[in-house]
Coordinates of C-alpha atoms in Angstrom, one line a residue:
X1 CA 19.6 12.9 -14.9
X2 CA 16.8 10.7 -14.2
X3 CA 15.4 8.1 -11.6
X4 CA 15.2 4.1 -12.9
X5 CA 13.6 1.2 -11.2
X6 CA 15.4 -1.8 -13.2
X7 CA 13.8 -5.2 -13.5
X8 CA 15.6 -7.8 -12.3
X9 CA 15.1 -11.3 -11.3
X10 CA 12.4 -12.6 -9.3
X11 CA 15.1 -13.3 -6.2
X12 CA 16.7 -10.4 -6.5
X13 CA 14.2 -7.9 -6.3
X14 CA 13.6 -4.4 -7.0
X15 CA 16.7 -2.3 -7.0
X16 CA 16.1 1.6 -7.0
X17 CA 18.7 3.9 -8.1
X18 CA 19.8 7.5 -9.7
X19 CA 21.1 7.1 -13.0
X20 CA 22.2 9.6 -15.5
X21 CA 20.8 9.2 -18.6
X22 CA 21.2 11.3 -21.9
X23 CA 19.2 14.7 -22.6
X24 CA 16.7 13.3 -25.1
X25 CA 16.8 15.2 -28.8
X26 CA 13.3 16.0 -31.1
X27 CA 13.4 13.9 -34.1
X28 CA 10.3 14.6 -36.4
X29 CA 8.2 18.2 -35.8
X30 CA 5.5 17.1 -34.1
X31 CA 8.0 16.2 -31.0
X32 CA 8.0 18.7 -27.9
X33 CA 11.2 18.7 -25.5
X34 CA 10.1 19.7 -21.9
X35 CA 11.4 20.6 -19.0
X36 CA 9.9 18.4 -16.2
X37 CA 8.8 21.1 -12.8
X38 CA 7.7 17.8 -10.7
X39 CA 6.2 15.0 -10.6
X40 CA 3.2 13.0 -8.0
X41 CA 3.6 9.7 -7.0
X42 CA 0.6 7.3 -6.4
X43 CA -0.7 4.2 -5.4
X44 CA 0.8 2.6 -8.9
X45 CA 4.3 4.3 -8.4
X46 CA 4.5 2.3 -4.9
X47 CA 3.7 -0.8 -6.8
X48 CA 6.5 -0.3 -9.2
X49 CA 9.1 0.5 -6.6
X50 CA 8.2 -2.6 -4.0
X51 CA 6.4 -5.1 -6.0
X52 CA 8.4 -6.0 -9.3
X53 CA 5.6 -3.8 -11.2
X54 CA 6.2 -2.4 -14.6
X55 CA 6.9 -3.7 -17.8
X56 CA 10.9 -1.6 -19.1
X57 CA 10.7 -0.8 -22.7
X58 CA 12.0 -3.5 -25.3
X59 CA 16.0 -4.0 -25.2
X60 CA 16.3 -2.0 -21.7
X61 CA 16.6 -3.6 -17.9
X62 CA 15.1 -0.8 -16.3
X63 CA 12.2 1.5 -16.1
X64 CA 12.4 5.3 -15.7
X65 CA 9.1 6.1 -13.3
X66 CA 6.8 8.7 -12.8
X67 CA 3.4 9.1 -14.8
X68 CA 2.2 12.4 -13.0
X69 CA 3.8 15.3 -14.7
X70 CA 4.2 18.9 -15.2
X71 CA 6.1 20.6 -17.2
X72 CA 7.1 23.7 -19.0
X73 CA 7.8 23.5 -23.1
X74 CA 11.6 23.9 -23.8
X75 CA 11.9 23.5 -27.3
X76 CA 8.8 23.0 -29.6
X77 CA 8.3 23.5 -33.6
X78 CA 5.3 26.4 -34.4
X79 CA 2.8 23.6 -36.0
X80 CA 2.7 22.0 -32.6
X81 CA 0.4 24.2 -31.1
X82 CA 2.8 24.7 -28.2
X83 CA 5.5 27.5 -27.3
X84 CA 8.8 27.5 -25.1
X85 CA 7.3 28.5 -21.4
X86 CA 3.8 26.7 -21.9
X87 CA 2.8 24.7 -18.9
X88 CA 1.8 21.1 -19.6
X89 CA 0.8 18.0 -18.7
X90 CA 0.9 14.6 -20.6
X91 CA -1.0 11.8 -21.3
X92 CA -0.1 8.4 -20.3
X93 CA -1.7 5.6 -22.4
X94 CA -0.5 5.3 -25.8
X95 CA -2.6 2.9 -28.6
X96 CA -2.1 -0.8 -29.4
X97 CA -0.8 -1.5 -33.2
X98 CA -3.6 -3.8 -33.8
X99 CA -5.8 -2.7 -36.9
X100 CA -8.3 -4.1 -35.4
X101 CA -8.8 -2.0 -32.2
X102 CA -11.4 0.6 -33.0
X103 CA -10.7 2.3 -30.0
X104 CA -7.3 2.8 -30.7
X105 CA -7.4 3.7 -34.2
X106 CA -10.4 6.4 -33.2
X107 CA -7.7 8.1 -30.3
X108 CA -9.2 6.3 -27.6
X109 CA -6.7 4.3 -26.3
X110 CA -7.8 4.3 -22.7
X111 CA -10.6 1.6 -24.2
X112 CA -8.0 -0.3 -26.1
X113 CA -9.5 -4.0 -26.1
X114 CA -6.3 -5.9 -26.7
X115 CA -4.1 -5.0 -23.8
X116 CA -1.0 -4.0 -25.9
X117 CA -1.2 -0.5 -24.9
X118 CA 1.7 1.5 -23.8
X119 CA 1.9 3.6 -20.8
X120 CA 4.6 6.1 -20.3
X121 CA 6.1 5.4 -16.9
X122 CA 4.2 1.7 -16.8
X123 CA 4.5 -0.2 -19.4
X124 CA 6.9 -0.5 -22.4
X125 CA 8.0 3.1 -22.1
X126 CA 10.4 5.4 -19.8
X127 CA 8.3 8.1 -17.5
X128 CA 8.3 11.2 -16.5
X129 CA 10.8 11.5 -13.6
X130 CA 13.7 12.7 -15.2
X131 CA 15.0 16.5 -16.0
X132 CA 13.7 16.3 -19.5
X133 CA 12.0 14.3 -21.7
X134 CA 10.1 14.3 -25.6
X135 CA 6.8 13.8 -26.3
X136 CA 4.6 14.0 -29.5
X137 CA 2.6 17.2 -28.8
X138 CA -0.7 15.3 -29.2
X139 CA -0.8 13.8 -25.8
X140 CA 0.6 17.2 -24.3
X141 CA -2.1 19.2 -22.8
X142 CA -1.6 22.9 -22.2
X143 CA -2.5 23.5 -18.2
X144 CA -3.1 27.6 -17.6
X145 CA -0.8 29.3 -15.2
X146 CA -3.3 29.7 -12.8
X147 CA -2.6 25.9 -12.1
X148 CA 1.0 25.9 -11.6
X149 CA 0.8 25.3 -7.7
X150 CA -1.3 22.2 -8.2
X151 CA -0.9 21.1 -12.0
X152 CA 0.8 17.9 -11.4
X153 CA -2.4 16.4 -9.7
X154 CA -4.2 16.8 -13.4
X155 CA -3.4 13.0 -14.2
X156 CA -5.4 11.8 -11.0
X157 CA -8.4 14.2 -11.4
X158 CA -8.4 13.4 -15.3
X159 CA -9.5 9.5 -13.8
X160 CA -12.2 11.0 -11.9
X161 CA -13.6 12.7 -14.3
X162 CA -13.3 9.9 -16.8
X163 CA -15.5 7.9 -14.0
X164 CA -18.2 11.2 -14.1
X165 CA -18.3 11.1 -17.7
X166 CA -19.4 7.2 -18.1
X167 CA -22.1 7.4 -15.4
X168 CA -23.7 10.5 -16.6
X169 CA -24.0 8.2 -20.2
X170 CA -25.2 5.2 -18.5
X171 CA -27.3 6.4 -15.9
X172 CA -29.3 8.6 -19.2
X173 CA -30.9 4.6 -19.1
X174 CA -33.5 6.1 -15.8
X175 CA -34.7 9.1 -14.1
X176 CA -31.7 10.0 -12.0
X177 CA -31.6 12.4 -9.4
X178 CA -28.3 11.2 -7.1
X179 CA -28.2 12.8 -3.9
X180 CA -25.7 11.2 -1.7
X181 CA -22.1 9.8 -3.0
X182 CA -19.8 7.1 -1.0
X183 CA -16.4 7.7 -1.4
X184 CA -14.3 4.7 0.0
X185 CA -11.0 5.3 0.9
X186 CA -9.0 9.0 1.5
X187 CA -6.0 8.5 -0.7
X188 CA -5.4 11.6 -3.2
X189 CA -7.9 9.7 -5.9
X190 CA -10.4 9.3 -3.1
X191 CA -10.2 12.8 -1.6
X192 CA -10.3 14.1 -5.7
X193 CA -13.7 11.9 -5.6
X194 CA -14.5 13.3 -2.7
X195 CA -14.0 17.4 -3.7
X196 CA -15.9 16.8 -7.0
X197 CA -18.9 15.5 -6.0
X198 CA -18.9 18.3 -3.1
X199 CA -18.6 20.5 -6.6
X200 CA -21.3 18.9 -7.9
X201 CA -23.5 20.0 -5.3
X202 CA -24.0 16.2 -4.2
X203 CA -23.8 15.2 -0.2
X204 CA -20.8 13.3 0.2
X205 CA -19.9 10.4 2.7
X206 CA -16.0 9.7 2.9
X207 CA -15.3 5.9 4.4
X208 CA -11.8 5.2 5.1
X209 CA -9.2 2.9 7.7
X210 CA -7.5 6.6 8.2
X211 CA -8.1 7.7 12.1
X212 CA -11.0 10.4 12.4
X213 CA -8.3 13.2 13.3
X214 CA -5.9 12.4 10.2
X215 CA -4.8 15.3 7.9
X216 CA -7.3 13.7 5.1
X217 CA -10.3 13.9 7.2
X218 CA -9.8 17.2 8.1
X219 CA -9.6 17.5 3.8
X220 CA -13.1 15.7 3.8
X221 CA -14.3 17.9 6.1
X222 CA -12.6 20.8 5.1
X223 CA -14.8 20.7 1.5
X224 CA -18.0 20.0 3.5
X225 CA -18.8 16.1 3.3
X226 CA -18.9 13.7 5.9
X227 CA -15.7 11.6 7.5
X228 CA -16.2 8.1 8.4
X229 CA -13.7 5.6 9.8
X230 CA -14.2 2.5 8.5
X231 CA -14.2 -0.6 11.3
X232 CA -15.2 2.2 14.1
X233 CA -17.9 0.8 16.4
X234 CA -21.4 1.0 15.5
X235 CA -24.5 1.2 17.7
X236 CA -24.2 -0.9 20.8
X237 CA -26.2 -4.5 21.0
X238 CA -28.4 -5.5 24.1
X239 CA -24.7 -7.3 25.2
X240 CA -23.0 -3.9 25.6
X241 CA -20.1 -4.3 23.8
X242 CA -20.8 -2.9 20.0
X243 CA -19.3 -4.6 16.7
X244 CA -17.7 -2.7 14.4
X245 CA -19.7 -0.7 11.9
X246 CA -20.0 -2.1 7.9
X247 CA -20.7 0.1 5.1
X248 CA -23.8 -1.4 4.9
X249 CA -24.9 -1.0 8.5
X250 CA -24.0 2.7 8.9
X251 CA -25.8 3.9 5.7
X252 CA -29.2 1.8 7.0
X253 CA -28.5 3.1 10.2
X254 CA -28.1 6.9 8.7
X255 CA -31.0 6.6 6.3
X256 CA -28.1 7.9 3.5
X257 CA -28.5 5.7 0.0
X258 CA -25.5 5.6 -1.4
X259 CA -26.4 6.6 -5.2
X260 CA -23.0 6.7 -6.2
X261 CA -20.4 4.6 -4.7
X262 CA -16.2 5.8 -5.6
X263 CA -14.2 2.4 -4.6
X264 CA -10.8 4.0 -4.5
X265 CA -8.7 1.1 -2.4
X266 CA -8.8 -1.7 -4.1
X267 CA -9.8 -3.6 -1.2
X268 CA -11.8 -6.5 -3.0
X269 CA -13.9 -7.6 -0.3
X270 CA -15.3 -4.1 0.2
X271 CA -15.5 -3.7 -3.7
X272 CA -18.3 -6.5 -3.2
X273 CA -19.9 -5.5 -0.4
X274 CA -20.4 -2.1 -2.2
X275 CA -22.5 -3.9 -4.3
X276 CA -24.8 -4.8 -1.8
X277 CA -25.0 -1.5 -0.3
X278 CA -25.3 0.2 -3.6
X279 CA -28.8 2.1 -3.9
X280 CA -30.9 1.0 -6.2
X281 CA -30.6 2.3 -9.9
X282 CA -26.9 3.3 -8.7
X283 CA -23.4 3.0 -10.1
X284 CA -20.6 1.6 -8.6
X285 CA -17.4 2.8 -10.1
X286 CA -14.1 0.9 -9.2
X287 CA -11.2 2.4 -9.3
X288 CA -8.6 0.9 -7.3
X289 CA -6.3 -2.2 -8.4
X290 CA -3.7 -4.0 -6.1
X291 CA -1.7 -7.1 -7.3
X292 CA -2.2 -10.3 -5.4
X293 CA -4.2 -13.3 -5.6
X294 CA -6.9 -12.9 -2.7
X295 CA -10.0 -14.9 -2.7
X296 CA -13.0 -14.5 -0.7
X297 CA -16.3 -16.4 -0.3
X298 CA -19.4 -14.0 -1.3
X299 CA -23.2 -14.4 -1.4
X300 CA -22.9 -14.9 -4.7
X301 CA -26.9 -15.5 -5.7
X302 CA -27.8 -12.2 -3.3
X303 CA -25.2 -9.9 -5.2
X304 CA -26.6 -11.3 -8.6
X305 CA -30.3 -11.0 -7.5
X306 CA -29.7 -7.0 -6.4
X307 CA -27.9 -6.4 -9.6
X308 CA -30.1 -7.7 -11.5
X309 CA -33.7 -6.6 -9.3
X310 CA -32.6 -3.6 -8.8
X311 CA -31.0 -2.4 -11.7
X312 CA -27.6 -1.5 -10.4
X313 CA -24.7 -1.2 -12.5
X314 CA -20.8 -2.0 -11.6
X315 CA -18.1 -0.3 -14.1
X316 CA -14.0 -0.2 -14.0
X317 CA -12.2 2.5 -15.0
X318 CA -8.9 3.2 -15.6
X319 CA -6.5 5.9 -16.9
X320 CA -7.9 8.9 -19.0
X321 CA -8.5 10.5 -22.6
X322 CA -7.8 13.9 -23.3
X323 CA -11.0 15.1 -23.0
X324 CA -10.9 14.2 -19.2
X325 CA -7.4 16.0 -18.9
X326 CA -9.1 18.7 -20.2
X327 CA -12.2 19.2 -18.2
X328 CA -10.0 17.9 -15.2
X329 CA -8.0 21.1 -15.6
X330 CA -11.3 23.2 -15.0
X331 CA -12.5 20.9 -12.3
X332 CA -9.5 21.7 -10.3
X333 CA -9.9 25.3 -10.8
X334 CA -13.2 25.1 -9.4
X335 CA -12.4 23.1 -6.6
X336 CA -9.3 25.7 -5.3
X337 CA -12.2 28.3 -6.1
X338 CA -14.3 27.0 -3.8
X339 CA -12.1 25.4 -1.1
X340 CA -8.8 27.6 -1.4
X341 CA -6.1 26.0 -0.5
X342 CA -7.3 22.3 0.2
X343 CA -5.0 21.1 -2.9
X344 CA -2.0 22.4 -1.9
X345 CA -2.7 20.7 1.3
X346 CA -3.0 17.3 0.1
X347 CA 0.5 17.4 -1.4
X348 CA 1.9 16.8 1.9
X349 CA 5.2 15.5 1.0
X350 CA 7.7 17.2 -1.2
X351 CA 10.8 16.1 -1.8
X352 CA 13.6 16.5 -3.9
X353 CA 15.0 13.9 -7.3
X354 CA 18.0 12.2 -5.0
X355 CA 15.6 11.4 -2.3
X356 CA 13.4 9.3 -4.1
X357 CA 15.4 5.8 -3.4
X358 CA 15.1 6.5 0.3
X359 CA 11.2 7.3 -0.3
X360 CA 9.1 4.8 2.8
X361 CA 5.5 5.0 1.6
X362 CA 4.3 4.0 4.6
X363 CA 5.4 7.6 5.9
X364 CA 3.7 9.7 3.2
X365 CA 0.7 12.3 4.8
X366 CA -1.0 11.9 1.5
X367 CA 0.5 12.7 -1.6
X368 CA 4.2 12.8 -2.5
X369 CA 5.1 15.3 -4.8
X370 CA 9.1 15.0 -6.3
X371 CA 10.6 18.5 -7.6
X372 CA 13.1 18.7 -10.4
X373 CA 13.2 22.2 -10.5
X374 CA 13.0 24.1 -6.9
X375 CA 9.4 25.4 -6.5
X376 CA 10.6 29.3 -6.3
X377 CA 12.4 28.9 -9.8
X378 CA 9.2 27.8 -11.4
X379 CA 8.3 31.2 -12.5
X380 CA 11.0 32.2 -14.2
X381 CA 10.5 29.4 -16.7
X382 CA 6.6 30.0 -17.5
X383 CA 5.5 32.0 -20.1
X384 CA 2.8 33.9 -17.9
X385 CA 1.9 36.3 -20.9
X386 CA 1.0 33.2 -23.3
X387 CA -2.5 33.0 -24.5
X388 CA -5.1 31.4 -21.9
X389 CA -6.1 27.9 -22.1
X390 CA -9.0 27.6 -24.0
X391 CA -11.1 24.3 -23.8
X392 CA -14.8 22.9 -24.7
X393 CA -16.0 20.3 -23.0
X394 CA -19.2 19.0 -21.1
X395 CA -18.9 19.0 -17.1

């Protein structure tokens, strides 16, 4: 069984529906069959489901969803590295065929230049969201038991870290000592932002639409950083009444520099005035994409001259390499170390496969979480006496 969003034409929509679809089969060695525990759903997921999204694999009219995965091994060959009852996760991206895409051909497809990548779940291949399904074992990344409760949110995290890995190379170009980091927006990739940099030691400012007394300000708070609602009055003018706060305004008005700045809602007007209220010497790291055609007027010789002056820096990012899977894993370990239980909490929404079509995103707490396999069976299916995970990476 397995959940398709077909493509259709432009006036007729998005249609979602259960379908039953064959139990895949292994064909060379290297394949792994797995049994799919759940999967997450994100902001991409919504995209695919309401917004004729997604690109269905060549000859097919629909697209099996679902890009957030864990798993459990059912059937794999001993030269794959993997056993039946090992816990895993799996890559999305895979590489472009062009010869000439070094990143590609060197395993890092997340940097592919020419756009012909494919991503399981996406783009030009079925997802995750189904009972089963078969995958090479080298985008399969073992995830230790002691993850099982909130394994599926390894994709998302594996993003953030992907973001802390560039800026620690490009900001080796100065003396950098970041302090304070501005997370904008409290979606599940803003509140991961948001728990890492509180591992990292670094004070943390959460800016978000969400009211001050939502479940993920209590999160923000919960890990120690600061909750701000964005578009909440300021400080009150000689005329009484007092306009509503801007980023910019409440970090001048807090003495905070924002040396880091997350964008997480791919909200483009406050993607540029980020830029202004970047510290300088800082990064600004966007991470959020929504489809649409807005436009905007901007100051566009200020933003240049601060840029430039001031020797900030602006990157995208987007989807991860195994290496960022990997350290990921340990990031998440660290954060349910240190702030037990606030994972679990942002999963606010779990639901079962047949209730997907009905699925209103405007309704979700935070994160929806679909189960294939009840959670009090997952045990039974693990390998618990397996070897530990063993990874070596830079954090």
């Amino acid at each position: 069984m397995g959940y398709a969003a077909p493509k259709q034409a432009e006036a007729e929509g998005v249609r979602l529906e259960l379908s039953e679809v064959e139990r895949p089969e292994r064909r060379v060695p290297g394949d792994v069959l797995v049994r799919v525990l759940c999967v997450g759903l994100d902001g991409t997921d919504r995209e695919l489901m309401t917004e004729k999204y997604g690109v269905p694999p060549e000859g097919d009219n629909g697209l099996t969803i679902g890009h957030e995965s864990l798993g459990v091994v059912a059937e794999a060959d001993a030269g794959s590295g993997l056993v039946p009852g090992d816990l895993v996760s799996a890559l999305v991206r895979r590489p472009c065929s062009d010869p000439d895409c070094v990143n590609c051909r060197n395993g890092r497809a997340d940097f592919c230049e020419t756009g012909h990548y494919v991503e399981r779940g996406i783009k030009g291949s079925h997802g995750y969201l189904s009972e089963y399904y078969v995958e090479d074992a080298a985008y399969l990344v073992k995830v230790p038991v002691a993850c099982l409760s909130y394994g599926v949110l390894t994709e998302p995290q594996s993003i953030v870290e992907k973001v802390w890995d560039q800026v620690q190379r490009i900001q080796q170009r100065l003396v950098w000592q970041p302090k304070t980091v501005v997370v904008l927006g409290s979606g599940p990739l803003g509140l991961l932002a948001a728990f890492t940099s509180r591992c990292l030691g670094l004070d943390t400012v959460v800016w978000s639409l969400s009211p001050s007394d939502s479940a993920a300000a209590e999160l923000v708070r919960a890990c120690g950083a600061e909750y701000r609602q964005a578009g909440a009055p300021g400080a009150a003018g000689a005329g009484g009444a007092a306009p509503a706060e801007t980023l910019s305004g409440f970090l001048q008005q807090s003495g905070k520099r924002a040396d880091m700045i997350y964008e997480c809602t791919g909200y483009s007007p406050l993607a540029f005035e980020a830029m202004t209220a970047l510290a300088p010497g800082g990064v600004l790291a966007l991470l959020g994409v929504t489809p649409g055609g807005r436009s905007l007027t901007v100051s566009a010789d200020a933003i240049n001259q601060e840029l430039v002056l001031e020797n900030k820096c602006v990157l995208g990012s987007v989807n991860a390499a195994r290496k960022d899977f990997e350290t990921g894993l340990y990031r998440l370990q660290q954060m349910e170390d240190k702030y037990p239980g606030l994972l679990g909490r942002m999963m606010t929404d779990r639901l079962a496969l047949e209730k997907v079509p009905e699925l209103d995103f405007s309704r979700i707490g935070i994160k929806a979480v679909v189960d294939l396999v009840p959670q009090q069976d997952w045990p039974q299916l693990i390998n618990s006496r397996g070897r530990e995970v063993q990874y070596s990476f830079s954090v």
